[in-house]
Short mmCIF file of N, CA and C in Angstrom, two decimals:
data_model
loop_
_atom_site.label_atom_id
_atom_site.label_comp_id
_atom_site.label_asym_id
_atom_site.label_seq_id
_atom_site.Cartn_x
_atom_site.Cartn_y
_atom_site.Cartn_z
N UNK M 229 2.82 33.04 -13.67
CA UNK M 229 4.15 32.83 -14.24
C UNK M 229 4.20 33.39 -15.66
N UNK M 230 5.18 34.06 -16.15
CA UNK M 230 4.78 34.47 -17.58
C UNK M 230 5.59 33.41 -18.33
N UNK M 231 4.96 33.53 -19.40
CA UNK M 231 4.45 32.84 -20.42
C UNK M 231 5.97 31.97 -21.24
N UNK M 232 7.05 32.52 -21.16
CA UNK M 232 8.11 32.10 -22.13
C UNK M 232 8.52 30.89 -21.12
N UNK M 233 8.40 30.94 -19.92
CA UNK M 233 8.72 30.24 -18.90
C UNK M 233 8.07 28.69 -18.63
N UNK M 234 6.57 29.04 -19.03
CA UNK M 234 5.69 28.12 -19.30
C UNK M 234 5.36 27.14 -20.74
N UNK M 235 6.41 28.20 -21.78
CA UNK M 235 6.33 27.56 -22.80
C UNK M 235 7.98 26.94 -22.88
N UNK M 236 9.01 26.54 -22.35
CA UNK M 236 10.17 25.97 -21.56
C UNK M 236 9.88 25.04 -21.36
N UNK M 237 8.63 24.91 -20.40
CA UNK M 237 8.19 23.52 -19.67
C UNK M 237 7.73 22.80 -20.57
N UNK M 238 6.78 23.30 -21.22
CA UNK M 238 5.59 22.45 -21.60
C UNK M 238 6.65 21.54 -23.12
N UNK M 239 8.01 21.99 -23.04
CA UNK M 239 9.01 20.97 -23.83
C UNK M 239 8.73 19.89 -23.27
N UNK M 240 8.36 19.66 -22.09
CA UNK M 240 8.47 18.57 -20.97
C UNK M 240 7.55 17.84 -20.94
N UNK M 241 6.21 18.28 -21.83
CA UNK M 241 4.96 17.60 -21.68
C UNK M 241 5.03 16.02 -22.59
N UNK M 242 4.55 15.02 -22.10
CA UNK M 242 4.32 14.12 -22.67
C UNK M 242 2.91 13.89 -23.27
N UNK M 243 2.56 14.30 -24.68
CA UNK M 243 1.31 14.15 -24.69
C UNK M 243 0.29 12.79 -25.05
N UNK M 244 -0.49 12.39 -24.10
CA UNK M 244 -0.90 10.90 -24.42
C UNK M 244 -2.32 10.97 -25.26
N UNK M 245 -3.25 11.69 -25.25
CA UNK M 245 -4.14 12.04 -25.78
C UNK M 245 -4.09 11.35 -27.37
N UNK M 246 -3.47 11.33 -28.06
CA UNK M 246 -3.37 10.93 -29.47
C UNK M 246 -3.09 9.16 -29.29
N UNK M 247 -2.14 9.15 -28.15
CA UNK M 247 -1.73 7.94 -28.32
C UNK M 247 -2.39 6.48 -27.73
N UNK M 248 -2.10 5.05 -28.82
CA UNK M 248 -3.03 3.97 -28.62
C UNK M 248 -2.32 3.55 -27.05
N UNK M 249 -3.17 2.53 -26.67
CA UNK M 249 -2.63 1.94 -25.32
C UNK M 249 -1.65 0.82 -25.59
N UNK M 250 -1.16 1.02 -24.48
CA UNK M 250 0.26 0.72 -25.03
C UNK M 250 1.48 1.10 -24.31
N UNK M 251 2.87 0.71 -25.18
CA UNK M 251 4.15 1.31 -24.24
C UNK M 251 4.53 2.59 -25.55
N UNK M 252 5.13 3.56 -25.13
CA UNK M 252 5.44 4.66 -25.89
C UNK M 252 6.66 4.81 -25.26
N UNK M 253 7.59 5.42 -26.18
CA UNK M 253 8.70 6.12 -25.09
C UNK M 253 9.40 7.43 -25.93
N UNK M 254 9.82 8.60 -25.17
CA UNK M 254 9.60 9.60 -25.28
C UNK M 254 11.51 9.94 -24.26
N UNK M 255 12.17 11.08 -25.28
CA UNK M 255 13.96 10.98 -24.40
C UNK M 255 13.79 12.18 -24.74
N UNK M 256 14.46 13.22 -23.73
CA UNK M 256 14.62 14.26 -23.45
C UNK M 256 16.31 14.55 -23.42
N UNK M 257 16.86 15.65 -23.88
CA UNK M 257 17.85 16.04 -23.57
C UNK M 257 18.04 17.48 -22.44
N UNK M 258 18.95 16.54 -21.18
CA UNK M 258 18.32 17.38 -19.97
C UNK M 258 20.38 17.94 -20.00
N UNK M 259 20.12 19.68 -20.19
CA UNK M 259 21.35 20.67 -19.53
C UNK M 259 21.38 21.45 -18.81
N UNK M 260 21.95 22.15 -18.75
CA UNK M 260 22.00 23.67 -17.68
C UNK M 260 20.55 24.25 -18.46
N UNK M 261 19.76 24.59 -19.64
CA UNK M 261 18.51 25.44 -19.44
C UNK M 261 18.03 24.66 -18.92
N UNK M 262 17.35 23.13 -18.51
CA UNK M 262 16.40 22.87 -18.00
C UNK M 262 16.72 23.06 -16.78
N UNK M 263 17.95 22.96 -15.77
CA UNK M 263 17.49 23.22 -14.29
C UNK M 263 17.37 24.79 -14.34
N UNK M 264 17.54 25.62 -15.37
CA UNK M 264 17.49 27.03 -14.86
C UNK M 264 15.75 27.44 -14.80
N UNK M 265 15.06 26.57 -15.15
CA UNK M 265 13.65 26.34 -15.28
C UNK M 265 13.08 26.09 -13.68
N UNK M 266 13.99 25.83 -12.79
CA UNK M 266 13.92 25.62 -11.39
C UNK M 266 14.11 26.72 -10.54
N UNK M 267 14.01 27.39 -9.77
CA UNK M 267 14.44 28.12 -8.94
C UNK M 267 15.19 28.09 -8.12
N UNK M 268 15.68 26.97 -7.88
CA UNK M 268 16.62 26.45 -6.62
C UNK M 268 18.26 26.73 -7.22
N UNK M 269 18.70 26.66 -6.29
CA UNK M 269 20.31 26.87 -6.73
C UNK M 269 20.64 25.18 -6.33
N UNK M 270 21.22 24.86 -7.79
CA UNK M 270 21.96 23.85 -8.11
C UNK M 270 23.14 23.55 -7.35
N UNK M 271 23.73 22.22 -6.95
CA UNK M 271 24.69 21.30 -6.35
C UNK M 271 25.83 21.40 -7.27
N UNK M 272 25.87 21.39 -8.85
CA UNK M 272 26.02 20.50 -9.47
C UNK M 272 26.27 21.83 -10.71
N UNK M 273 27.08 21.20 -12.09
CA UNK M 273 27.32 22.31 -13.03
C UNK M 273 27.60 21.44 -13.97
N UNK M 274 27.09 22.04 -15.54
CA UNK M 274 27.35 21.04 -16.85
C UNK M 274 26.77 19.67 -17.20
N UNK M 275 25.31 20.04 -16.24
CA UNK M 275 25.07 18.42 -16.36
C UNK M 275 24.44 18.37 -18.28
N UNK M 276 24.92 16.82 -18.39
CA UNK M 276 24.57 16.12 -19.36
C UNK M 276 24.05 15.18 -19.33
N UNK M 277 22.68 14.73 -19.56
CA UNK M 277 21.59 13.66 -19.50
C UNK M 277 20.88 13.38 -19.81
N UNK M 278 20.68 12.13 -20.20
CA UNK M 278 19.34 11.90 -21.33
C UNK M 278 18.12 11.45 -20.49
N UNK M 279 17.33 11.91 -20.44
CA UNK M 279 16.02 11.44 -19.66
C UNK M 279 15.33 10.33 -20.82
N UNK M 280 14.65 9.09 -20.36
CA UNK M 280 14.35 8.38 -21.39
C UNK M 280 12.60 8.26 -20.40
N UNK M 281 11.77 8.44 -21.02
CA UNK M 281 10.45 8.47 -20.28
C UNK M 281 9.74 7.45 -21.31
N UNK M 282 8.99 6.10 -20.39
CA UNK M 282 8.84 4.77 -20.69
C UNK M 282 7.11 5.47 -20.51
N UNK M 283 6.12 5.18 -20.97
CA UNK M 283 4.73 5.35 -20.89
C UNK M 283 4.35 4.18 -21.25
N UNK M 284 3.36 3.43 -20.43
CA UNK M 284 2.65 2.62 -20.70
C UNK M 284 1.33 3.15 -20.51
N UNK M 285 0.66 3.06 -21.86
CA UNK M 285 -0.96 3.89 -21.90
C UNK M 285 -1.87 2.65 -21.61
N UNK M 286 -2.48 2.86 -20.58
CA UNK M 286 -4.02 1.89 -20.47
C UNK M 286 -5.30 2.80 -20.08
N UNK M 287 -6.36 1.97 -20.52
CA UNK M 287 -7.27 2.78 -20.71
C UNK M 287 -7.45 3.92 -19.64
N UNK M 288 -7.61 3.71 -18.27
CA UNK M 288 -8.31 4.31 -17.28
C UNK M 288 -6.75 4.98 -16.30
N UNK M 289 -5.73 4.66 -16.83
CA UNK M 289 -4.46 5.35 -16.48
C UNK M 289 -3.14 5.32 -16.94
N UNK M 290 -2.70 5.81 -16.64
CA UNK M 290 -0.71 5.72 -17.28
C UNK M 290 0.11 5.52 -16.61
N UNK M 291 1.03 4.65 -16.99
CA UNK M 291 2.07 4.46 -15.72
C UNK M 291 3.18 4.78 -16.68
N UNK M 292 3.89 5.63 -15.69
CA UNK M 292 5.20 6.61 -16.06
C UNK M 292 6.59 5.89 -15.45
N UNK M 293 7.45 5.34 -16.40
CA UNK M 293 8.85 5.32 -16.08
C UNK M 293 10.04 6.08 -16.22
N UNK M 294 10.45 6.89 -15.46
CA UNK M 294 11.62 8.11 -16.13
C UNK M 294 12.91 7.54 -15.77
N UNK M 295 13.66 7.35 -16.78
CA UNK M 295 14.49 6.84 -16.00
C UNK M 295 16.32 8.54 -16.34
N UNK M 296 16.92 8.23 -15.73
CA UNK M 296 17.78 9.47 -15.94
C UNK M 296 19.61 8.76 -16.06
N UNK M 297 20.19 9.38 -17.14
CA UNK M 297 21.44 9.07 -17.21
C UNK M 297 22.58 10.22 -17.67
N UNK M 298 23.44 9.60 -17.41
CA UNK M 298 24.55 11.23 -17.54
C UNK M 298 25.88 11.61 -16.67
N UNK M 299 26.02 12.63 -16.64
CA UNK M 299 27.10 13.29 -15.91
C UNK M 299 26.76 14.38 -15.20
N UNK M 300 27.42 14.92 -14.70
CA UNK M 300 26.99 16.43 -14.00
C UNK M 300 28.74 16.34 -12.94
N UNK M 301 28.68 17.65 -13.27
CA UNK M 301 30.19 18.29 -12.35
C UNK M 301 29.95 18.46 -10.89
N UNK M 302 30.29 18.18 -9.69
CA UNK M 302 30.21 18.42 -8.67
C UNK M 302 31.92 18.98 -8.64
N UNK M 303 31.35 19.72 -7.25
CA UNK M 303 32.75 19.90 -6.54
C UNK M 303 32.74 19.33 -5.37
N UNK M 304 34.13 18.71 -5.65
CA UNK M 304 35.08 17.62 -3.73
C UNK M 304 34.80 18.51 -2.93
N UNK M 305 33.83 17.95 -1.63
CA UNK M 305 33.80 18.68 -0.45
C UNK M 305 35.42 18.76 0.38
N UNK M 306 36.66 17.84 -0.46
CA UNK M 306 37.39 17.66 0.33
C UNK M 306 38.82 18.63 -0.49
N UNK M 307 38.57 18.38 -1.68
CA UNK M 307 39.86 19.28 -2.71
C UNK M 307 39.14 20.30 -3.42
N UNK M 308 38.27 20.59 -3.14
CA UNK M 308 37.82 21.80 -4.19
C UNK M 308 37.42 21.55 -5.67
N UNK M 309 38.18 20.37 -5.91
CA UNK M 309 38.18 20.25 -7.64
C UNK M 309 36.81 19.91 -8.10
N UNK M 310 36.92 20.10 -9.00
CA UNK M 310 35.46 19.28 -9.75
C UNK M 310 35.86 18.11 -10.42
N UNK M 311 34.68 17.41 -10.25
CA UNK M 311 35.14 16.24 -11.07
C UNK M 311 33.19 15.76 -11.48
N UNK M 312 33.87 14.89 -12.48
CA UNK M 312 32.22 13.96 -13.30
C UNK M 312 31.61 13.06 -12.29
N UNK M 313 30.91 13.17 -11.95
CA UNK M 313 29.78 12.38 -11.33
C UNK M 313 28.67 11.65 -12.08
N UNK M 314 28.27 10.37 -12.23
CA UNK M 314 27.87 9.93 -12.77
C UNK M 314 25.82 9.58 -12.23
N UNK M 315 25.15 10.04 -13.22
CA UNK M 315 23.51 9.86 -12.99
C UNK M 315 23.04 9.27 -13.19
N UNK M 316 22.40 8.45 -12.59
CA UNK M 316 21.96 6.95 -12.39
C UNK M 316 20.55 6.83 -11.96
N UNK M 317 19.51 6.89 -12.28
CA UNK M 317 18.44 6.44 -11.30
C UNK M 317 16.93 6.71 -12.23
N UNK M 318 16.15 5.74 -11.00
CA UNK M 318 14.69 5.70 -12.11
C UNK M 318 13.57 5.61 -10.99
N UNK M 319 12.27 6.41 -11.93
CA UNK M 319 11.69 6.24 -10.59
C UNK M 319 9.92 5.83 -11.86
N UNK M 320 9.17 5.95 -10.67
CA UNK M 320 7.95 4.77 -11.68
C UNK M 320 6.84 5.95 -10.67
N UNK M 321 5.90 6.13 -11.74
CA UNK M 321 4.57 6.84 -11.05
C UNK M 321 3.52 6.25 -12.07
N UNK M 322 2.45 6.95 -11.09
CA UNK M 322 1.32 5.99 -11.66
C UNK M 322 0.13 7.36 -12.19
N UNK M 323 -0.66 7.69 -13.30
CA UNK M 323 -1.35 8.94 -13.12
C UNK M 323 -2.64 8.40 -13.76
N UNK M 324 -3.17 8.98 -12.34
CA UNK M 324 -4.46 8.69 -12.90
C UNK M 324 -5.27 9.83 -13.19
N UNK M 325 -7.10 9.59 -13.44
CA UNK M 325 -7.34 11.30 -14.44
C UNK M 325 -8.77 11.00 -12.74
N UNK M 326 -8.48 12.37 -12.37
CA UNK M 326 -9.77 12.66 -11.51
C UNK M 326 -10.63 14.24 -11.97
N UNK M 327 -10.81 14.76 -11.00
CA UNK M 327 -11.45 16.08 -11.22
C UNK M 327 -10.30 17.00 -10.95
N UNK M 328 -8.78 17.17 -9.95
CA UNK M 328 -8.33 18.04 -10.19
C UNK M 328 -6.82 17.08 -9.99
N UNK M 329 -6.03 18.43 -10.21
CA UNK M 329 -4.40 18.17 -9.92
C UNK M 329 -3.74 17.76 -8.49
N UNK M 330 -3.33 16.56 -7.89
CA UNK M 330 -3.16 16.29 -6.99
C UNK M 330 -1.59 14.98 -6.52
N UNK M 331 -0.95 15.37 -6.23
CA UNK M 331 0.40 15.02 -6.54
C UNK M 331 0.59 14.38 -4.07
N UNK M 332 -0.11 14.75 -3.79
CA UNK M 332 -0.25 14.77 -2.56
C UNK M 332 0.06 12.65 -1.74
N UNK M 333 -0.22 11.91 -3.00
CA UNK M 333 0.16 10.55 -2.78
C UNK M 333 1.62 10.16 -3.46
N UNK M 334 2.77 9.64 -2.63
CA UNK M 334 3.80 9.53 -3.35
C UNK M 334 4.13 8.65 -4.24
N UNK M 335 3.12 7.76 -4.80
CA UNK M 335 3.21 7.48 -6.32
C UNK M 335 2.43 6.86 -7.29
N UNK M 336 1.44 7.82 -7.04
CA UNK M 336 0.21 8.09 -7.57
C UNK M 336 -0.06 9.62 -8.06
N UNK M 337 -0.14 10.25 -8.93
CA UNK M 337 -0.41 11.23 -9.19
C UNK M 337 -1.73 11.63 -10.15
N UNK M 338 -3.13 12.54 -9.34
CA UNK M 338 -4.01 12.48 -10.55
C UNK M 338 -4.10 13.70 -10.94
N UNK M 339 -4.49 13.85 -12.30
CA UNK M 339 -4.29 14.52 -13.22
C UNK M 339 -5.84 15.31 -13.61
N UNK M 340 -6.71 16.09 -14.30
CA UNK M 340 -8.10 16.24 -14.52
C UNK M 340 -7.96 15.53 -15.89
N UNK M 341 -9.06 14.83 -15.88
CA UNK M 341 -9.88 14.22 -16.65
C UNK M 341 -9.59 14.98 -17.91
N UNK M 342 -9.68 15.80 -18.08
CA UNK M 342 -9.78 17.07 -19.19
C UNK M 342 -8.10 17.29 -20.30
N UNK M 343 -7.28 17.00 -19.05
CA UNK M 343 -5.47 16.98 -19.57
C UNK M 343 -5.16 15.92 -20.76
N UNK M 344 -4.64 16.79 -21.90
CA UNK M 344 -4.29 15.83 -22.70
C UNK M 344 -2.71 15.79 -22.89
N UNK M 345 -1.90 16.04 -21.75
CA UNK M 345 -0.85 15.81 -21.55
C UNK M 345 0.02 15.88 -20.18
N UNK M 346 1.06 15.26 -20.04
CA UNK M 346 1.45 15.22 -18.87
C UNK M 346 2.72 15.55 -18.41
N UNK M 347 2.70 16.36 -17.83
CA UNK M 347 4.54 17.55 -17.94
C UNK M 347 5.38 16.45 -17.05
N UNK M 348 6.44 16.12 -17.84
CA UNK M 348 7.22 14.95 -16.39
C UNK M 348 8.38 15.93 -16.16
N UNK M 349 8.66 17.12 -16.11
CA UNK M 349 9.92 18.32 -15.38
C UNK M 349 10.32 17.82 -14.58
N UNK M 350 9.26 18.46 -13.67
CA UNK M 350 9.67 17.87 -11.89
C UNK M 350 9.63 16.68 -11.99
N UNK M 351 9.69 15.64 -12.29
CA UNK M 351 9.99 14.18 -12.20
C UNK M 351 11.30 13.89 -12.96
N UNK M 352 11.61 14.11 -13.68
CA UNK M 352 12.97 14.35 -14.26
C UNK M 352 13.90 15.00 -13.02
N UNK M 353 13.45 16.23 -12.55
CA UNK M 353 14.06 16.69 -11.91
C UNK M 353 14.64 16.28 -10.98
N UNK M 354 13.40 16.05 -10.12
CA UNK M 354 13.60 15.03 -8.76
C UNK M 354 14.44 13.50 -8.74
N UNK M 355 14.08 13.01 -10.14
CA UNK M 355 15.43 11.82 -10.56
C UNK M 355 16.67 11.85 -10.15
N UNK M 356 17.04 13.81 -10.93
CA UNK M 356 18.32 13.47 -11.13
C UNK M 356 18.89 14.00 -9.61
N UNK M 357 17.80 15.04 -8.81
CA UNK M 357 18.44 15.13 -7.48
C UNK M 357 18.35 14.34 -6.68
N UNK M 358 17.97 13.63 -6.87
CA UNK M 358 17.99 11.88 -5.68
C UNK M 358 19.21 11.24 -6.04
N UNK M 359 19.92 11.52 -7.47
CA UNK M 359 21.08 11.15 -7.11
C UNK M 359 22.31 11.67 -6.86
N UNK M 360 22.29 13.30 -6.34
CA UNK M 360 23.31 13.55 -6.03
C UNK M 360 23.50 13.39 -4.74
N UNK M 361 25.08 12.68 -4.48
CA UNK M 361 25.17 12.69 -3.14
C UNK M 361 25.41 13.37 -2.29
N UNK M 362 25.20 13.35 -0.92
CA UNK M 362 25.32 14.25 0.19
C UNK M 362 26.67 14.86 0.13
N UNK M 363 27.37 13.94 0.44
CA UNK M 363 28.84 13.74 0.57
C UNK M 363 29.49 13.77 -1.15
N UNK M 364 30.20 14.53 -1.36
CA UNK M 364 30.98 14.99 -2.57
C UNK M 364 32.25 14.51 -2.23
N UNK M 365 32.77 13.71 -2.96
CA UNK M 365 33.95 13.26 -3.13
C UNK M 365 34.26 13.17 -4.08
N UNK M 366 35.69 13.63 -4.48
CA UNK M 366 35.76 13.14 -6.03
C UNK M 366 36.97 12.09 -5.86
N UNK M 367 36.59 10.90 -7.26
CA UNK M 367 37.15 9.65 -7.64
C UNK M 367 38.99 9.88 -6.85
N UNK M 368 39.42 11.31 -7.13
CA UNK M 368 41.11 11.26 -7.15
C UNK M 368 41.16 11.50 -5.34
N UNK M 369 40.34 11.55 -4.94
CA UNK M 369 40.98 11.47 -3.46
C UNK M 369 41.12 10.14 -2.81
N UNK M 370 42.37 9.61 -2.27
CA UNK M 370 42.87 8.33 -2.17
C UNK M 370 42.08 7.76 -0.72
N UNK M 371 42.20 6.72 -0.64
CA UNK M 371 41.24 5.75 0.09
C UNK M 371 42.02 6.46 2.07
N UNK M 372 43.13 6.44 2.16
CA UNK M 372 44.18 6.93 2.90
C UNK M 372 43.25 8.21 3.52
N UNK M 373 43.01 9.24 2.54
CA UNK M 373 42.31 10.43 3.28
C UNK M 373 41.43 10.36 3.22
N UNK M 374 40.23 9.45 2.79
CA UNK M 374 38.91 9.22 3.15
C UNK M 374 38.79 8.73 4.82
N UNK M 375 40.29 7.49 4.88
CA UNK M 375 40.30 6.78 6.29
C UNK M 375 40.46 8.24 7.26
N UNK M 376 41.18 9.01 6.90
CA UNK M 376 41.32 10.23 8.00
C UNK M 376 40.66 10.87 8.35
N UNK M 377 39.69 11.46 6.86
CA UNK M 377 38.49 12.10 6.70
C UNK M 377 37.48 11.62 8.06
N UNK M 378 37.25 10.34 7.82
CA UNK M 378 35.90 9.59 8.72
C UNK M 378 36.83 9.14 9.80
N UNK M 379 37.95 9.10 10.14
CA UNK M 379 38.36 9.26 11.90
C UNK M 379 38.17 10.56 12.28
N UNK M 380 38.66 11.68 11.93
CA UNK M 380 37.89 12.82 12.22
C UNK M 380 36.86 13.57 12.07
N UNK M 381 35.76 13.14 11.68
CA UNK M 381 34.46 13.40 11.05
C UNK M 381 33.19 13.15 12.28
N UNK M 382 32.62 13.77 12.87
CA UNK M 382 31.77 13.92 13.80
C UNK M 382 30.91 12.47 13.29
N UNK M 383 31.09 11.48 14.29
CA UNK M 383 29.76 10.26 14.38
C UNK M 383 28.92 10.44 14.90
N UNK M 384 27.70 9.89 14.07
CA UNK M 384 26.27 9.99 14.77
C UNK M 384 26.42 9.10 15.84
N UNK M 385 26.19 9.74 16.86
CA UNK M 385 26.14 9.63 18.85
C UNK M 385 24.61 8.85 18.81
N UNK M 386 24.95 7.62 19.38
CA UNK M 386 23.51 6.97 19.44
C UNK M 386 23.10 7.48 20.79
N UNK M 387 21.86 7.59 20.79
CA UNK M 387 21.12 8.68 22.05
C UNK M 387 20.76 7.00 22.85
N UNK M 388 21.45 7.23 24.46
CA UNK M 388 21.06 6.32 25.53
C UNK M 388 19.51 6.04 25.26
N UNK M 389 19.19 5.24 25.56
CA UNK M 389 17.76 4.67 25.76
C UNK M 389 16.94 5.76 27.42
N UNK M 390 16.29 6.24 27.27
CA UNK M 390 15.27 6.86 27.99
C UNK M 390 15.86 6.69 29.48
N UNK M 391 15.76 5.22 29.73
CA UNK M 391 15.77 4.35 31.10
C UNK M 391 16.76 4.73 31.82
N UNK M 392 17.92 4.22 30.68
CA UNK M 392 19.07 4.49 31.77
C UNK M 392 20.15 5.72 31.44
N UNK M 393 18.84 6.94 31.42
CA UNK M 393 19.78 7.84 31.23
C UNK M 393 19.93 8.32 32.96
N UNK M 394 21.12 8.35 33.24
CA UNK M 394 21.96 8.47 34.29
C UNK M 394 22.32 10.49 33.88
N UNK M 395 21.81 11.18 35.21
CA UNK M 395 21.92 12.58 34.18
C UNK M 395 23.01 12.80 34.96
N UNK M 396 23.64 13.63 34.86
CA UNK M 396 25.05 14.12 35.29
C UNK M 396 25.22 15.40 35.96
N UNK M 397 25.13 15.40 37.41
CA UNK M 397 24.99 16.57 37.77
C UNK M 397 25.47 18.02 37.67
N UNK M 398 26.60 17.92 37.07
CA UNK M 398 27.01 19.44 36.73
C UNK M 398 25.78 19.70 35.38
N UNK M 399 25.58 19.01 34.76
CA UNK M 399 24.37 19.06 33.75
C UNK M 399 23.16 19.81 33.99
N UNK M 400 22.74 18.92 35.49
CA UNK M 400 21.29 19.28 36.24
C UNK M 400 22.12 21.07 36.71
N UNK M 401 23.16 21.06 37.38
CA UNK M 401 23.63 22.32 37.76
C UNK M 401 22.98 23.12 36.94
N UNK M 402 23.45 22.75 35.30
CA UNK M 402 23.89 24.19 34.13
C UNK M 402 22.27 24.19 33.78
N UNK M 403 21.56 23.13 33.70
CA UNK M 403 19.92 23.20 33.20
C UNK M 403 19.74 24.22 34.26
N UNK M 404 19.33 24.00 35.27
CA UNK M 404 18.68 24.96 36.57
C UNK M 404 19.14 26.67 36.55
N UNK M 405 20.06 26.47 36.03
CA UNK M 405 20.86 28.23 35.84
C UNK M 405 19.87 28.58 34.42
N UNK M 406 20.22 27.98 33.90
CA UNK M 406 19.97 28.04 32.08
C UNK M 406 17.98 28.55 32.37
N UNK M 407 17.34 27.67 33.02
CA UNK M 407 15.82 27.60 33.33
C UNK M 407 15.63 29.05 34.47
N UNK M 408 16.59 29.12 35.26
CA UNK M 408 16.22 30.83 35.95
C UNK M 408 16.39 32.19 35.12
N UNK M 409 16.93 31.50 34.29
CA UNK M 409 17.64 33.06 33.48
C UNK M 409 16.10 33.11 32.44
#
């Protein structure tokens, strides 16, 4: 990765190395450059958010609280408009120091022995996309076309139970054509 890219991030590093054991806390101001630090194409436009990162230092590990607050613009899957969406959410990891980098347990993360700091990006990151929702709505669309919205909106079809699936012979017909071809 070159280097200006890596020095972007490492804004992100929390460094514990200096610090006594203990609670520390450490706030980030998260905008449009930090997700452009991502590669993914964004949901979302203008976000504004303060990341507030809670460290509690003990000897033999750190436990990380990020918590994320703010705004960010979505657009109504239903009017087009944009509107403020509000960012809400916190998540808790635990890092401990082994021989290498290993993120592979979901909330536990170890770190090498050797690191005297700890990049929380992608944890910030992942905060604030856990809270955008699937479904985009914005506040001004009335309760009236939401009710219409979800009468015409494809429901998840609960799948018959195994047993008594009863198959339907024009079905068996179209399988048997479908399986010669």
């Amino acid at each position: 990765m070159h280097t200006h890219f890596m020095d972007k991030l490492r804004n992100y590093d929390v460094s514990f190395s200096g610090l006594k054991n203990g609670k520390h806390v450490f706030k980030f101001e998260i905008d449009k450059s930090f997700f452009q630090l991502f590669d993914t194409e964004q949901e979302f436009t203008n976000p504004k958010i303060v990341a507030d990162v809670f460290l509690e230092k003990h000897t033999t590990f750190l436990e990380f609280e990020i918590k994320v607050d703010g705004t960010v613009e979505l657009i109504c899957d239903l009017t087009n408009e944009e509107f403020d969406y509000p960012i809400e959410n916190e998540i808790g990891i635990l890092v401990h120091f082994g021989e290498e980098y290993d993120d592979s347990n979901e909330d536990v993360i170890t770190i090498p022995a050797s690191d005297h700091a700890f990049n929380v990006a992608q944890l910030i990151y992942e905060n604030v996309q856990l809270s955008i929702p699937m479904k985009k709505v914005s506040p001004n669309v009335s309760d009236e076309d939401l009710e219409i919205l979800n009468r015409f909106s494809p429901k998840d079809i609960e799948e018959p139970e195994e047993e008594e699936h009863e198959s339907d012979p024009r079905w068996e017909a179209l399988r048997k054509l479908k399986d010669n071809n």
